[in-house]
CSV table of C-alpha atoms (C1' of nucleotides) in Angstrom, one decimal:
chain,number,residue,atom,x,y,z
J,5,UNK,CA,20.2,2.5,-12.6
J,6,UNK,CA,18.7,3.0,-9.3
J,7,UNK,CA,20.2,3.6,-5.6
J,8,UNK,CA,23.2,5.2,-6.1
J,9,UNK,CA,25.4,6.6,-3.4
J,10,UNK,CA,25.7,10.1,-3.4
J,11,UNK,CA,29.6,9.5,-3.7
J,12,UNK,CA,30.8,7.3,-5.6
J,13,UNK,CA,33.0,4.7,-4.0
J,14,UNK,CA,36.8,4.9,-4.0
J,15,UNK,CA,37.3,3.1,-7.7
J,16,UNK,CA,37.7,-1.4,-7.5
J,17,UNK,CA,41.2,-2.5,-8.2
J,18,UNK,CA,40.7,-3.1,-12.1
J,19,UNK,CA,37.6,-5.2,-12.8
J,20,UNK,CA,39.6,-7.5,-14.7
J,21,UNK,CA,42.1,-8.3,-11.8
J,22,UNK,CA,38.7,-9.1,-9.7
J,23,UNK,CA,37.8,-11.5,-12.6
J,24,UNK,CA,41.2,-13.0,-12.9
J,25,UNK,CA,41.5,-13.8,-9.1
J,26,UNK,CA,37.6,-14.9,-9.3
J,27,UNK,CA,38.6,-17.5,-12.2
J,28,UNK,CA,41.3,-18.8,-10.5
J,29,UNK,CA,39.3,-19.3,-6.6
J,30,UNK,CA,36.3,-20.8,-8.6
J,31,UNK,CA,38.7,-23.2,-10.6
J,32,UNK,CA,40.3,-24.3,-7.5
J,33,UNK,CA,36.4,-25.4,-6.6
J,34,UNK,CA,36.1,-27.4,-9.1
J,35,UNK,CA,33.5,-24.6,-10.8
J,36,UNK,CA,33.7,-22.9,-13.7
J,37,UNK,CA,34.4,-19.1,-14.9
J,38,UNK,CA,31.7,-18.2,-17.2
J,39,UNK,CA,30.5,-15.3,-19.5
J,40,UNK,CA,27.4,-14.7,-17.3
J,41,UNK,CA,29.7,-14.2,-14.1
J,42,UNK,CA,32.4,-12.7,-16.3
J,43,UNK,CA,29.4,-10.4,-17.6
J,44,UNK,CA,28.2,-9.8,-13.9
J,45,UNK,CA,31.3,-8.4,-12.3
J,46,UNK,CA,32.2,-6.3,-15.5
J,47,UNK,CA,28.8,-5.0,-14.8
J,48,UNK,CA,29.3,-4.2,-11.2
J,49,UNK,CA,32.9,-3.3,-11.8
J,50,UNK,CA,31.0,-0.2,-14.2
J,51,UNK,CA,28.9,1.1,-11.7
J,52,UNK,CA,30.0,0.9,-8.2
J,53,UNK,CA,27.1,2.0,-6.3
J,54,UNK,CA,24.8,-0.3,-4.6
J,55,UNK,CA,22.3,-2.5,-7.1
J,56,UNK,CA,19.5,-3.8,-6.6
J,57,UNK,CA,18.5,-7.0,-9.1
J,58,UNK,CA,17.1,-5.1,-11.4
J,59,UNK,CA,20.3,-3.0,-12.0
J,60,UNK,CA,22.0,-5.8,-12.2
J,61,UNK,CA,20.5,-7.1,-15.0
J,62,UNK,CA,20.2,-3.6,-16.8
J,63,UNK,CA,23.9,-3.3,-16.3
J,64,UNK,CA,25.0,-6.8,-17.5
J,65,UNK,CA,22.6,-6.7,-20.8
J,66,UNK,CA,24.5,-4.1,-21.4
J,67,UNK,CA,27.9,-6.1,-21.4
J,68,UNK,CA,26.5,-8.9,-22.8
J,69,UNK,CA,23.0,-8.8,-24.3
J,70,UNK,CA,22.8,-12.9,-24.2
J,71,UNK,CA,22.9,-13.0,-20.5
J,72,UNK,CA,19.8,-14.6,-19.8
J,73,UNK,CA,17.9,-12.8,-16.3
J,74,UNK,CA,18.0,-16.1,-14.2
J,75,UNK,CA,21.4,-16.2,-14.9
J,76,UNK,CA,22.0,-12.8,-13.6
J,77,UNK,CA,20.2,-14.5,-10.2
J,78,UNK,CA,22.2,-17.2,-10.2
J,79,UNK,CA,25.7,-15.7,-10.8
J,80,UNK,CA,25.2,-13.1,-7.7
J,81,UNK,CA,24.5,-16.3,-5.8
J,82,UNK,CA,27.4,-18.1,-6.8
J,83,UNK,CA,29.7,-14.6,-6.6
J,84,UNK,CA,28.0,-14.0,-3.2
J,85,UNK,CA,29.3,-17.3,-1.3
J,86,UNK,CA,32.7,-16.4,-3.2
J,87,UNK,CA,32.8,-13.5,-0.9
J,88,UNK,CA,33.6,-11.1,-4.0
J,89,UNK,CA,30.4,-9.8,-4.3
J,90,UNK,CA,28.4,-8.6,-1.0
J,91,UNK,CA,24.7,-7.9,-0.8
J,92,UNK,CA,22.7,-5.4,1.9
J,93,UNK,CA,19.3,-5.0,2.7
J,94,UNK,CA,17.4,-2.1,2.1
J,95,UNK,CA,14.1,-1.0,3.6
J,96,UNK,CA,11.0,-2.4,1.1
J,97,UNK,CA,12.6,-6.2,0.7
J,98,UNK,CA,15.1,-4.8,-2.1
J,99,UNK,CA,18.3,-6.3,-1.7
J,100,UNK,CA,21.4,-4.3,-3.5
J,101,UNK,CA,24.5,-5.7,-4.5
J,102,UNK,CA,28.4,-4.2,-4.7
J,103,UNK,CA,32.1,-5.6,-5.6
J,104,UNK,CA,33.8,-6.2,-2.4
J,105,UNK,CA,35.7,-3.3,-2.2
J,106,UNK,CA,38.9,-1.9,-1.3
J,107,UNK,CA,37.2,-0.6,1.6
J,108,UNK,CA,36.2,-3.7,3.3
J,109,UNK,CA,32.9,-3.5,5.1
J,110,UNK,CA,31.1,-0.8,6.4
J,111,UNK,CA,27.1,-0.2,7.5
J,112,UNK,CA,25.4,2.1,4.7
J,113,UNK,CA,22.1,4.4,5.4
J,114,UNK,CA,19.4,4.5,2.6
J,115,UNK,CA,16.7,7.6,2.5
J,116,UNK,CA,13.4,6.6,3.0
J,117,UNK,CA,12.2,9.1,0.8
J,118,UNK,CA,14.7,9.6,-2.4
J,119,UNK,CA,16.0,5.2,-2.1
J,120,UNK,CA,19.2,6.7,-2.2
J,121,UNK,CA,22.4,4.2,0.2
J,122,UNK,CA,25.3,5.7,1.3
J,123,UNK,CA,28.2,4.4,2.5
J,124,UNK,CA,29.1,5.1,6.3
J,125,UNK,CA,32.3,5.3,8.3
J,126,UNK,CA,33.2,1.5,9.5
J,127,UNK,CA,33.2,2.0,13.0
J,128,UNK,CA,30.0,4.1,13.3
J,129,UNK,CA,28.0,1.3,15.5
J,130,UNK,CA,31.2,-0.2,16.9
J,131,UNK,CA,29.4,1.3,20.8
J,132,UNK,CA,26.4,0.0,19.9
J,133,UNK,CA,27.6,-3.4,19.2
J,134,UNK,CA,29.7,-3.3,22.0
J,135,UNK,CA,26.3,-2.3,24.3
J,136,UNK,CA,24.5,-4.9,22.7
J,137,UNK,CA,26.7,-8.2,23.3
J,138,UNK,CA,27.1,-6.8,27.0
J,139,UNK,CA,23.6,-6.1,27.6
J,140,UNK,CA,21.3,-8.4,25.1
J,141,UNK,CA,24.5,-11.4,24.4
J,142,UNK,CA,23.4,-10.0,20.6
J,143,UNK,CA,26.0,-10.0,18.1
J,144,UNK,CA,25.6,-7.0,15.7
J,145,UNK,CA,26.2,-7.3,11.7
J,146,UNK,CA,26.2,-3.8,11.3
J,147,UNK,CA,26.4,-4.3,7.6
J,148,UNK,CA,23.8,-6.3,6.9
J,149,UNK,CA,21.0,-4.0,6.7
J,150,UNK,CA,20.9,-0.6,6.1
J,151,UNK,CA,20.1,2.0,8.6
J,152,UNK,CA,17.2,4.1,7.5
J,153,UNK,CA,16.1,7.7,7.5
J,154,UNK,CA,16.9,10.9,5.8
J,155,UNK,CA,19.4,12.0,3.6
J,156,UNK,CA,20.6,15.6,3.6
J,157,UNK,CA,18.6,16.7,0.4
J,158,UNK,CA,15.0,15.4,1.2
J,159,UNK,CA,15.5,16.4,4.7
J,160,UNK,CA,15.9,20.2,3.3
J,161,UNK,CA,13.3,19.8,0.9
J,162,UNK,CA,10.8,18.0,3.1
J,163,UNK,CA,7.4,17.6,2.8
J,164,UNK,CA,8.2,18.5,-1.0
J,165,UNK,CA,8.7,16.1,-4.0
J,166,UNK,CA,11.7,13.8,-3.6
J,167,UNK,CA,15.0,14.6,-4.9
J,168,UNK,CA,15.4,12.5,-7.8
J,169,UNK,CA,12.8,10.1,-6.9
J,170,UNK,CA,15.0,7.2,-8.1
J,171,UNK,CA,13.2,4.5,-5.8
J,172,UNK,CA,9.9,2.9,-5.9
J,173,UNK,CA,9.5,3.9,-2.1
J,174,UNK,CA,6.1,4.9,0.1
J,175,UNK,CA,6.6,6.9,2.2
J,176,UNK,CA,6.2,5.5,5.8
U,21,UNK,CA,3.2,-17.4,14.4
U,22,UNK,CA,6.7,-16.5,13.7
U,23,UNK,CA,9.0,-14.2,14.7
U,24,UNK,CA,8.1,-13.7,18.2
U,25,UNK,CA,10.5,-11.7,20.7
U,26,UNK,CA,12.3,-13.7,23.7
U,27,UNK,CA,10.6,-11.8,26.0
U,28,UNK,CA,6.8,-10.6,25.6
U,29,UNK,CA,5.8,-6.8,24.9
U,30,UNK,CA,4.2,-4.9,28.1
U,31,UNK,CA,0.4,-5.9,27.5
U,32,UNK,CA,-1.2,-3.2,25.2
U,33,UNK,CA,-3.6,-1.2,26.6
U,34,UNK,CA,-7.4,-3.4,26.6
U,35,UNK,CA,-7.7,-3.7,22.5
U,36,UNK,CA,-11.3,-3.1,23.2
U,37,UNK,CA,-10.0,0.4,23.7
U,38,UNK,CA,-7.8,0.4,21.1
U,39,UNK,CA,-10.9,-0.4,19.0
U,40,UNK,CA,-12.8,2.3,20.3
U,41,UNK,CA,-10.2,4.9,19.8
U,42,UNK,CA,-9.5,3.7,15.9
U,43,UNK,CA,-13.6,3.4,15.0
U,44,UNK,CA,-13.7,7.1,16.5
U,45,UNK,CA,-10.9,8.3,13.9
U,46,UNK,CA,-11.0,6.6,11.3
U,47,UNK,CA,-15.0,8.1,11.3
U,48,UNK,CA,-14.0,11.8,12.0
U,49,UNK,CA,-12.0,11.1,8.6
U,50,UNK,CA,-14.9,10.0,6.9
U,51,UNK,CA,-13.7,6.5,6.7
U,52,UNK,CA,-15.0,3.5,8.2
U,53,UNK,CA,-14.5,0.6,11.4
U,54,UNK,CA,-15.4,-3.0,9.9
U,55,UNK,CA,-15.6,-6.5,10.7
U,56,UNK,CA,-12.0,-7.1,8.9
U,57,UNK,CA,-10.5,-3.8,10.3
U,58,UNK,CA,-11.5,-4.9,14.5
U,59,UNK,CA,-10.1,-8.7,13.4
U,60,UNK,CA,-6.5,-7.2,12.5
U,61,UNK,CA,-6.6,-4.9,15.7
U,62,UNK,CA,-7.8,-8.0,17.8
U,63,UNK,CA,-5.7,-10.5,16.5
U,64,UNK,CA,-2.3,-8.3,16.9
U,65,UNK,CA,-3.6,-7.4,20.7
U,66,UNK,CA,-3.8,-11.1,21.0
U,67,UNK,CA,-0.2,-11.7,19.7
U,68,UNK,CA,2.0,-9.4,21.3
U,69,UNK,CA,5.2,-10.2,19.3
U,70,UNK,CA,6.1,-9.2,15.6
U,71,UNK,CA,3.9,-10.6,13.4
U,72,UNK,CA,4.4,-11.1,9.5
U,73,UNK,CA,2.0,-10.9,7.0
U,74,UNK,CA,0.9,-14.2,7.0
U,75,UNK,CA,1.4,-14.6,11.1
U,76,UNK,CA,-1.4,-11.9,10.7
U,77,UNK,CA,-3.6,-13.5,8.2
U,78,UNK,CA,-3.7,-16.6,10.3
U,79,UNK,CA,-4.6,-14.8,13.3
U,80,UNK,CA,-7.6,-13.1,11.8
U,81,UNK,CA,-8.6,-16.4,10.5
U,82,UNK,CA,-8.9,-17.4,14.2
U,83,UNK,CA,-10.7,-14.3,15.0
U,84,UNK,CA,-13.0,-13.9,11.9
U,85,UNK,CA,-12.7,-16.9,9.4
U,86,UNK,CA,-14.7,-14.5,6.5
U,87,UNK,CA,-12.0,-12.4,6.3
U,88,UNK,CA,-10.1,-12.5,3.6
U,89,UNK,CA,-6.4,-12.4,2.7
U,90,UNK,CA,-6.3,-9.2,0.7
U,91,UNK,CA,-8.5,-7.4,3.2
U,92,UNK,CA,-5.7,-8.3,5.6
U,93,UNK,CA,-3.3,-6.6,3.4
U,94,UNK,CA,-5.7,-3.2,3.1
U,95,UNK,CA,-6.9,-3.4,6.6
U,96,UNK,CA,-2.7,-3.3,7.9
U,97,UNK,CA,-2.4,-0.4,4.6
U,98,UNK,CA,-5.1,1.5,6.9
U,99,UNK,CA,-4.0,0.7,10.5
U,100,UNK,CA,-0.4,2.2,9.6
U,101,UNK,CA,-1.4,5.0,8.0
U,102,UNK,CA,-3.7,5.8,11.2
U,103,UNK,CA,-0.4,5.3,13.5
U,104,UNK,CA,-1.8,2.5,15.5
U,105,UNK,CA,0.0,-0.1,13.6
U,106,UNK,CA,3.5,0.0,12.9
U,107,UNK,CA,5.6,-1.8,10.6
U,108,UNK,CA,9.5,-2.6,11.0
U,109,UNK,CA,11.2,-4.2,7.9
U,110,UNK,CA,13.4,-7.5,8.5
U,111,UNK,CA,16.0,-9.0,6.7
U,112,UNK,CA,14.7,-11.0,3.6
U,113,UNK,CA,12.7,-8.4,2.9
U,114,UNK,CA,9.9,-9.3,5.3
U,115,UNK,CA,8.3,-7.1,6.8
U,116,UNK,CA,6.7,-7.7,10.5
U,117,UNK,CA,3.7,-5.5,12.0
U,118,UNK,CA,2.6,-4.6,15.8
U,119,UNK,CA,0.1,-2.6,17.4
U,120,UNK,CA,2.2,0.6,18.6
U,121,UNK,CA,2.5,-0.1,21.7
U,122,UNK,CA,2.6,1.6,24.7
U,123,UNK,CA,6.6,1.5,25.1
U,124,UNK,CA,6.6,3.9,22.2
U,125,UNK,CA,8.9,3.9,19.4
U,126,UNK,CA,12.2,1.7,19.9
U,127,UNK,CA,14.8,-0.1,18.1
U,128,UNK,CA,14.6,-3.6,16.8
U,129,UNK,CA,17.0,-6.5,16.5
U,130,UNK,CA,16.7,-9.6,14.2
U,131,UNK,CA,18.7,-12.9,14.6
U,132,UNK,CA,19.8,-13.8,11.0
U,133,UNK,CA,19.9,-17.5,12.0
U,134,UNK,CA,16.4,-18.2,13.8
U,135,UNK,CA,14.5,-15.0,12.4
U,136,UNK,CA,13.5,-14.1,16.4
U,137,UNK,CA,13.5,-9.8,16.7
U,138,UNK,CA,13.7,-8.7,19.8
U,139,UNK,CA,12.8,-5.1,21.2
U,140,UNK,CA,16.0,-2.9,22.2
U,141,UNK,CA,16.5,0.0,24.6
U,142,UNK,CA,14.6,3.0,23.3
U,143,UNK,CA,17.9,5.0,23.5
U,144,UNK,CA,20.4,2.2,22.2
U,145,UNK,CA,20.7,4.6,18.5
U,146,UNK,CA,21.0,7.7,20.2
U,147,UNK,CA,24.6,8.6,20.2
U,148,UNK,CA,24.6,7.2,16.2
U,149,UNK,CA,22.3,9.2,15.3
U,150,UNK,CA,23.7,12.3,16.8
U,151,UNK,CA,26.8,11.4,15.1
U,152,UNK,CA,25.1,10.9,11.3
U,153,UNK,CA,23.2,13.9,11.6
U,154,UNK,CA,26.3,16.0,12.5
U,155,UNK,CA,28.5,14.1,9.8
U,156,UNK,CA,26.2,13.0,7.1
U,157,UNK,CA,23.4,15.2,7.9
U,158,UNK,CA,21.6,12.0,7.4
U,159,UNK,CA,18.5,12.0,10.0
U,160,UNK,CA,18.2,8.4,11.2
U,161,UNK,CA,15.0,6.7,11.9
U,162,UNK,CA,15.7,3.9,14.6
U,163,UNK,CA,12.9,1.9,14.5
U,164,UNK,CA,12.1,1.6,10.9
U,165,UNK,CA,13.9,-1.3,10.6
U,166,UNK,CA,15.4,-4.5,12.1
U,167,UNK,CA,19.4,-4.2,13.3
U,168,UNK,CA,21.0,-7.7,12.4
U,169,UNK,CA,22.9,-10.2,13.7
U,170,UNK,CA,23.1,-13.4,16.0
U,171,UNK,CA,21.2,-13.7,18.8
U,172,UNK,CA,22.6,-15.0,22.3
U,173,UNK,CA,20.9,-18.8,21.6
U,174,UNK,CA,22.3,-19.2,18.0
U,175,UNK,CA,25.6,-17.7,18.7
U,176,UNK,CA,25.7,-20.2,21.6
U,177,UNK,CA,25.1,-23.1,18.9
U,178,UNK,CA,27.0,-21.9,16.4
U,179,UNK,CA,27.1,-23.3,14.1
U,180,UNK,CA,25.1,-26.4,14.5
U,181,UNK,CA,21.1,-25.9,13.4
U,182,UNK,CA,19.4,-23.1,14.4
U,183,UNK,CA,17.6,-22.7,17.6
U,184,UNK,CA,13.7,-23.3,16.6
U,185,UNK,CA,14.5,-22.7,13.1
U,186,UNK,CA,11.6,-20.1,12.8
U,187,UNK,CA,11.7,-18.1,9.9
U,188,UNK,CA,12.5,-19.4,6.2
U,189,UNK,CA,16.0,-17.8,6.3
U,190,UNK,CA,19.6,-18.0,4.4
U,191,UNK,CA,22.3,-17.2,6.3
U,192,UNK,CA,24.1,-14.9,4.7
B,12,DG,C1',-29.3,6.2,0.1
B,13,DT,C1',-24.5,7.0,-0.3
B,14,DT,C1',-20.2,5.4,-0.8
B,15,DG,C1',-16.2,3.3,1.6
B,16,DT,C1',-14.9,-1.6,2.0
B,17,DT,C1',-15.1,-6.2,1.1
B,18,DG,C1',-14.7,-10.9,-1.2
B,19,DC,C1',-13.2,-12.9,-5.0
B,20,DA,C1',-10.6,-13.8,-9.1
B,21,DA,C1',-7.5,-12.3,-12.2
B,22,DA,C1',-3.3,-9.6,-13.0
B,23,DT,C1',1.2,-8.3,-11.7
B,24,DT,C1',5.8,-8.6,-9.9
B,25,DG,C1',9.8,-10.9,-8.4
B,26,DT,C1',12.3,-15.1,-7.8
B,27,DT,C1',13.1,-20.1,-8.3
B,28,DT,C1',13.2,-24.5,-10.6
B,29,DG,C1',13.4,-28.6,-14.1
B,30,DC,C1',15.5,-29.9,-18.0
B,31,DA,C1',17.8,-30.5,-22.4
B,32,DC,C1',21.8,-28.4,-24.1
B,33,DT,C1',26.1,-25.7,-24.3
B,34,DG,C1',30.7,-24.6,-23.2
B,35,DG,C1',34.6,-24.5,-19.8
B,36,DT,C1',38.1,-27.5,-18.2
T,3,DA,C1',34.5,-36.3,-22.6
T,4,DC,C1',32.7,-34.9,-18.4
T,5,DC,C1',29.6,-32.2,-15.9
T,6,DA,C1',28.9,-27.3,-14.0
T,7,DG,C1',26.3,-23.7,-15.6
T,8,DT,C1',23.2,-21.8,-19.0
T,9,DG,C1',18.8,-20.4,-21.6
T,10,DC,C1',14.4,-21.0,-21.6
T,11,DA,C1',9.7,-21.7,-20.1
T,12,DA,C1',7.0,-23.0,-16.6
T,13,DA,C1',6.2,-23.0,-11.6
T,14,DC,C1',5.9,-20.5,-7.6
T,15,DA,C1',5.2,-16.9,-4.0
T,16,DA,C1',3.7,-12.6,-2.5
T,17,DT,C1',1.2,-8.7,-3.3
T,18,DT,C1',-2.0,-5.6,-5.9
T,19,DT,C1',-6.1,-4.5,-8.5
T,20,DG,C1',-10.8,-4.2,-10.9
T,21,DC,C1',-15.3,-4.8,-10.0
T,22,DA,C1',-19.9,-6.2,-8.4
T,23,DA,C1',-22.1,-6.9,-4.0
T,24,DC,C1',-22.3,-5.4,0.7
T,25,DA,C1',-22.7,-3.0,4.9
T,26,DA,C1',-21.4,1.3,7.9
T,27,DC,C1',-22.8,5.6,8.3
DNA sequence: GTTGTTGCAAATTGTTTGCACTGGT
DNA sequence: ACCAGTGCAAACAATTTGCAACAAC
């Protein structure tokens, strides 16, 4: 249970509203609604920070021990290119994944030190993106990747121990 | 040889130097300058771009043929920790290494569709981070890794086939 | 002569894939 | 009944590690 924000995010519409409207969009694809999916997004519904894999799969054996791990890859695909689950990448090659929520998108900031992502205010690089397309003709994702650094807590307690050292992290 | 920039880094100071400077240190510390240690430096003065593991690991081969892939990966371990190599992380969770050039510390971007990074303004963050620090008291480190998004070429061809489809990459 | 580093091979970790079978529609 | 999706095991990729031999000091 790794990478949590420090606040949690405002609460997803009911998880099983998410799975309703997911059964109907993947019916009207001509794919299927399954317990490993249904399984996923009750997972992610539980715990609405930002998980990496390995949380993932944690989470759904909870829900449903019979959930096989290269399910667990494959649903995130399948709920990824639905659009109802998003994915960011974090510094070290972990990826985490969250519901889509209410909030719609919005850059996050991971600590170096602790692992921990937060969420950040949606327009926070809305200059920057603006400076890049003039200057560089580069258009930004700002929440793509996660902006690194440090968070509040290891700043204060810097060059100490991490705070909660939650993440498999060097420090670089 | 992936992942180069558009436009080429200001030449790095003579690598001889470089050498010089890193066989110096790394002996005041007790530690050592070897054969596989000068390839990695030589090889990354040769390639002034953004080089991933196995852009590296290639170059050395061209350099020094006896080297071998894992000393590449402890040799770059060393280098960073000495400062004279740095390391930004990209999307996909690769991660791309550079001699610490001369520019000093800056921002990267990476294109999502052709993998290309490309260098930004040293100042770009600024304003962002002054803003996270006073909101989130979350102290942001610029150059750690890769802002993403599309680059001026791909955006152009959007979204036919990706303009010298360098890097091994999904669009999200 | 010490001992930090290397080459190599084996171990580890994380993710993907082929395939027979199951289960959603 | 069809076939998308699953469980499983095996394949694969990327990185790390243990260790005897080597070479920098």
């Amino acid at each position: 249970m790794d990478i949590h924000p420090g606040a949690a995010h405002p609460t997803v519409a009911d998880t099983g509203e998410v799975i309703a409207w997911v059964a109907k969009e993947l019916r009207s694809r001509g794919e299927r609604m399954t317990g490993p999916r249904t399984a996923v997004l009750t997972a992610l519904g539980e715990h609405p920070g930002h998980l990496t894999v390995e949380d993932v799969v944690e989470a759904v054996a909870a829900v449903d021990s019979s959930v096989h791990r290269s399910s667990v890859y494959r649903a995130l695909e399948a709920l990824c290119e639905l659009g109802v689950v998003q994915h960011i990448h974090l510094s070290h090659g972990t990826t985490a994944y969250h519901l889509s929520s209410i909030r719609g998108p919005h850059p996050h900031a991971q600590c170096v030190r602790c692992g921990v992502v937060q969420d950040l205010p949606a327009d926070l690089l809305d200059d920057v993106a603006a400076r890049l397309v003039a200057d560089q003709r580069f258009t930004l994702d700002a929440t793509h990747v996660a902006l690194s650094g440090l968070c509040a807590a290891c700043a204060e307690n810097w060059p100490s121990s991490p705070e909660t050292p939650i993440i498999a992290n060097h420090v670089h």
